[in-house]
Amino acid sequence: MTLSRQPLKGMRQLAPGKKRIEDYIIKRLREAGVAYGFEEYETPVLEPLELFLAKSGNELAVDQSYNFTDKGGRQLIMRPELTPSLARMVASSGELIYPVKWMSFPVCYRYERPQRGRVREFMQFNLDILGVDGLEAELEVFLVLRRIVNSFNASPGQYIIRYSSRRLASEILENCGMTEEEMTQAFAVIDKKDKIEPDEWVELVRKTIWDKHNADKIISFASCSDLDAPWLAEVAGDSKAYSEILRFSEMLKDAGISEAQFEASVVRGLDYYTGIVFEVMDTGGKNRRAICGGGRYDNLVSMFGGQRVSGVGFGLGLLTLQLFLETYELIPFGISGKHPADIFLAVYSDEERLFAVNLAEKLRDFGVAVEIDITGKNLSKQVRIADKKSIGYIAVIGPEEVASGRITLKNMTSGTETECEVSEIPLILEDRTLSGEAN
Ligand code: HAM
């Protein structure tokens, strides 16, 4: 029997060229988090199903997840997201210094139909602040988001941070006399607004929300993108959530975050959000899935008993970000082909092998990344391999090099050759990095 050459549908398989692009993205994300003092953490891939049933919502925890019963009869889930695990970790860590500012790069699993921007196994950058009740936490998270997108040289017009308030939406729906169950249905239907065609959405609202008056209110609310709209001011009245979001909008203005825009239809699909919610979208038509989604969740940590700890944060899909960057040609040219080795040592014959191996070790001690021939193929084949791998420099170790201890470095891009002492190699390569030759 011949085995299939394909991995399971939607699973994450990255050859080195693709992995280099992902690593480039991870590096930028990590740098942005570190710039604001965020620390990294890890949680398990496999979790008890109940952890996600309790607050993520049934759609994610049951319909869209990989869940199963293990040999011990436990109901488990491959994590579809990270936030409940983070909340548990915070609840069980006795001596935390608040505000907790943590970030992580989990691989998550969702049983969704694979399509552009949606796969079944994906890496998600998570960044969260815990223990801050004030809107300063939201503002800092928005600043990180803007720094992230700008660090890839995206222009403000290419993306938008859409935000709204879960609490405001709840208050307005409650004022319509909706029950908790109806409100959950209403949130689910509002969340679909920008994912399907407008007519289809209106039809869905009318089909889901039987009361015509309530359905009309939902349609008006979800279509509102002006915080000062008289209609909104009237229905929201003197609600706390309304004054909060007005204040937040002022804070964003003061901080010069002009990429942020109020959109009432942003409610996010997860049940645990309690306050400001947001998502980052491509403004062009090519990527319709959110690059990032997040919000405030003030009741998640207390689910594990103990004190109430508020939280704000986001999850950013590396795939959705990559698609956005590719759309606007923001991934540096040649990055996928850049080999990690700085230099390739070709070995003339077995006579010189020991010398070459020792030389390679010495260079590695100096911080130079070295690939050395281990095939025993003839010299021209070795050079061809190094060239095909796009390694920047090559040096042949033959009888002359062994006798003199001097090496000739060939720059594979320009073709220039430099004869030097072994100790000079790191400096020559460093010059190359400083001159921007290396990426
Ligand atoms: P989420 O909105 O479910 O939020 O996902 C956040 C992001 O993860 C999405 O905007 C998207 O970029 C990416 N993503 C989600 N599903 C997939 C998929 N099937 N394929 C590829 N990318 C995907 C959460 O997960 C929250 N836990 C985020 C959060 C953190 N909220 C507070 N802190």
mmCIF file of C-alpha atoms and ligand atoms in Angstrom, residues 60 80-84 86 110 112 117-124 126-128 268-270 272-273 280 289-297 312-321, ligand 1:
data_model
loop_
_atom_site.group_PDB
_atom_site.id
_atom_site.type_symbol
_atom_site.label_atom_id
_atom_site.label_comp_id
_atom_site.label_asym_id
_atom_site.label_seq_id
_atom_site.Cartn_x
_atom_site.Cartn_y
_atom_site.Cartn_z
ATOM 1 C CA LEU A 60 -16.120 26.835 19.535
ATOM 2 C CA PRO A 80 -8.967 25.971 20.174
ATOM 3 C CA GLU A 81 -7.644 29.127 21.843
ATOM 4 C CA LEU A 82 -5.578 30.110 24.860
ATOM 5 C CA THR A 83 -7.485 32.533 27.064
ATOM 6 C CA PRO A 84 -9.231 30.030 29.425
ATOM 7 C CA LEU A 86 -4.264 31.668 30.743
ATOM 8 C CA ARG A 110 -10.277 24.303 15.300
ATOM 9 C CA GLU A 112 -13.392 24.499 10.637
ATOM 10 C CA GLY A 117 -7.317 32.611 6.340
ATOM 11 C CA ARG A 118 -8.932 29.611 8.051
ATOM 12 C CA VAL A 119 -7.165 26.343 8.751
ATOM 13 C CA ARG A 120 -7.496 23.617 11.359
ATOM 14 C CA GLU A 121 -4.094 23.974 12.995
ATOM 15 C CA PHE A 122 -2.711 27.492 13.362
ATOM 16 C CA MET A 123 -0.319 29.564 15.387
ATOM 17 C CA GLN A 124 -1.814 32.476 17.276
ATOM 18 C CA ASN A 126 -1.617 36.049 22.345
ATOM 19 C CA LEU A 127 -0.963 39.157 24.381
ATOM 20 C CA ASP A 128 -2.884 39.902 27.581
ATOM 21 C CA ARG A 268 -16.714 38.865 18.925
ATOM 22 C CA GLY A 269 -17.893 35.284 19.017
ATOM 23 C CA LEU A 270 -16.545 34.287 22.439
ATOM 24 C CA TYR A 272 -16.444 35.574 28.024
ATOM 25 C CA TYR A 273 -15.988 39.142 26.763
ATOM 26 C CA VAL A 280 -7.985 44.262 13.195
ATOM 27 C CA ARG A 289 -11.092 37.378 8.013
ATOM 28 C CA ALA A 290 -9.917 39.317 11.062
ATOM 29 C CA ILE A 291 -6.147 39.469 11.461
ATOM 30 C CA CYS A 292 -6.657 39.686 15.193
ATOM 31 C CA GLY A 293 -9.514 39.627 17.696
ATOM 32 C CA GLY A 294 -9.731 40.424 21.369
ATOM 33 C CA GLY A 295 -11.350 42.267 24.206
ATOM 34 C CA ARG A 296 -11.913 42.628 27.920
ATOM 35 C CA TYR A 297 -12.876 39.630 30.011
ATOM 36 C CA VAL A 312 -7.770 42.475 28.333
ATOM 37 C CA GLY A 313 -5.953 41.000 25.388
ATOM 38 C CA PHE A 314 -6.020 39.622 21.895
ATOM 39 C CA GLY A 315 -5.211 36.643 19.737
ATOM 40 C CA LEU A 316 -3.563 37.344 16.391
ATOM 41 C CA GLY A 317 -3.439 34.606 13.776
ATOM 42 C CA LEU A 318 -0.032 34.309 12.136
ATOM 43 C CA LEU A 319 -1.623 33.021 8.953
ATOM 44 C CA THR A 320 -4.101 35.900 8.696
ATOM 45 C CA LEU A 321 -1.282 38.374 9.337
HETATM 46 P P1 HAM B 1 -10.558 34.627 18.142
HETATM 47 O O1 HAM B 1 -11.233 35.840 17.608
HETATM 48 O O2 HAM B 1 -11.310 33.379 18.194
HETATM 49 O O3 HAM B 1 -10.076 35.064 19.579
HETATM 50 O O4 HAM B 1 -9.226 34.365 17.338
HETATM 51 C C1 HAM B 1 -8.234 35.366 17.228
HETATM 52 C C2 HAM B 1 -7.543 35.278 15.884
HETATM 53 O O5 HAM B 1 -6.995 33.980 15.688
HETATM 54 C C3 HAM B 1 -8.429 35.495 14.674
HETATM 55 O O6 HAM B 1 -8.648 36.865 14.447
HETATM 56 C C4 HAM B 1 -7.595 34.859 13.577
HETATM 57 O O7 HAM B 1 -6.557 35.728 13.178
HETATM 58 C C5 HAM B 1 -6.965 33.670 14.299
HETATM 59 N N1 HAM B 1 -7.733 32.453 14.015
HETATM 60 C C6 HAM B 1 -8.842 32.004 14.635
HETATM 61 N N2 HAM B 1 -9.272 30.863 14.077
HETATM 62 C C7 HAM B 1 -8.409 30.566 13.074
HETATM 63 C C8 HAM B 1 -8.305 29.513 12.105
HETATM 64 N N3 HAM B 1 -9.170 28.511 12.075
HETATM 65 N N4 HAM B 1 -7.289 29.546 11.207
HETATM 66 C C9 HAM B 1 -6.389 30.544 11.240
HETATM 67 N N5 HAM B 1 -6.429 31.572 12.122
HETATM 68 C C10 HAM B 1 -7.419 31.592 13.029
HETATM 69 C C11 HAM B 1 -9.462 34.237 20.470
HETATM 70 O O8 HAM B 1 -8.981 33.161 20.199
HETATM 71 C C12 HAM B 1 -9.280 34.866 21.844
HETATM 72 N N6 HAM B 1 -8.833 33.836 22.772
HETATM 73 C C13 HAM B 1 -8.309 36.016 21.750
HETATM 74 C C14 HAM B 1 -8.065 36.719 23.050
HETATM 75 C C15 HAM B 1 -6.926 36.710 23.772
HETATM 76 N N7 HAM B 1 -8.956 37.450 23.688
HETATM 77 C C16 HAM B 1 -8.411 37.909 24.788
HETATM 78 N N8 HAM B 1 -7.166 37.456 24.846
#
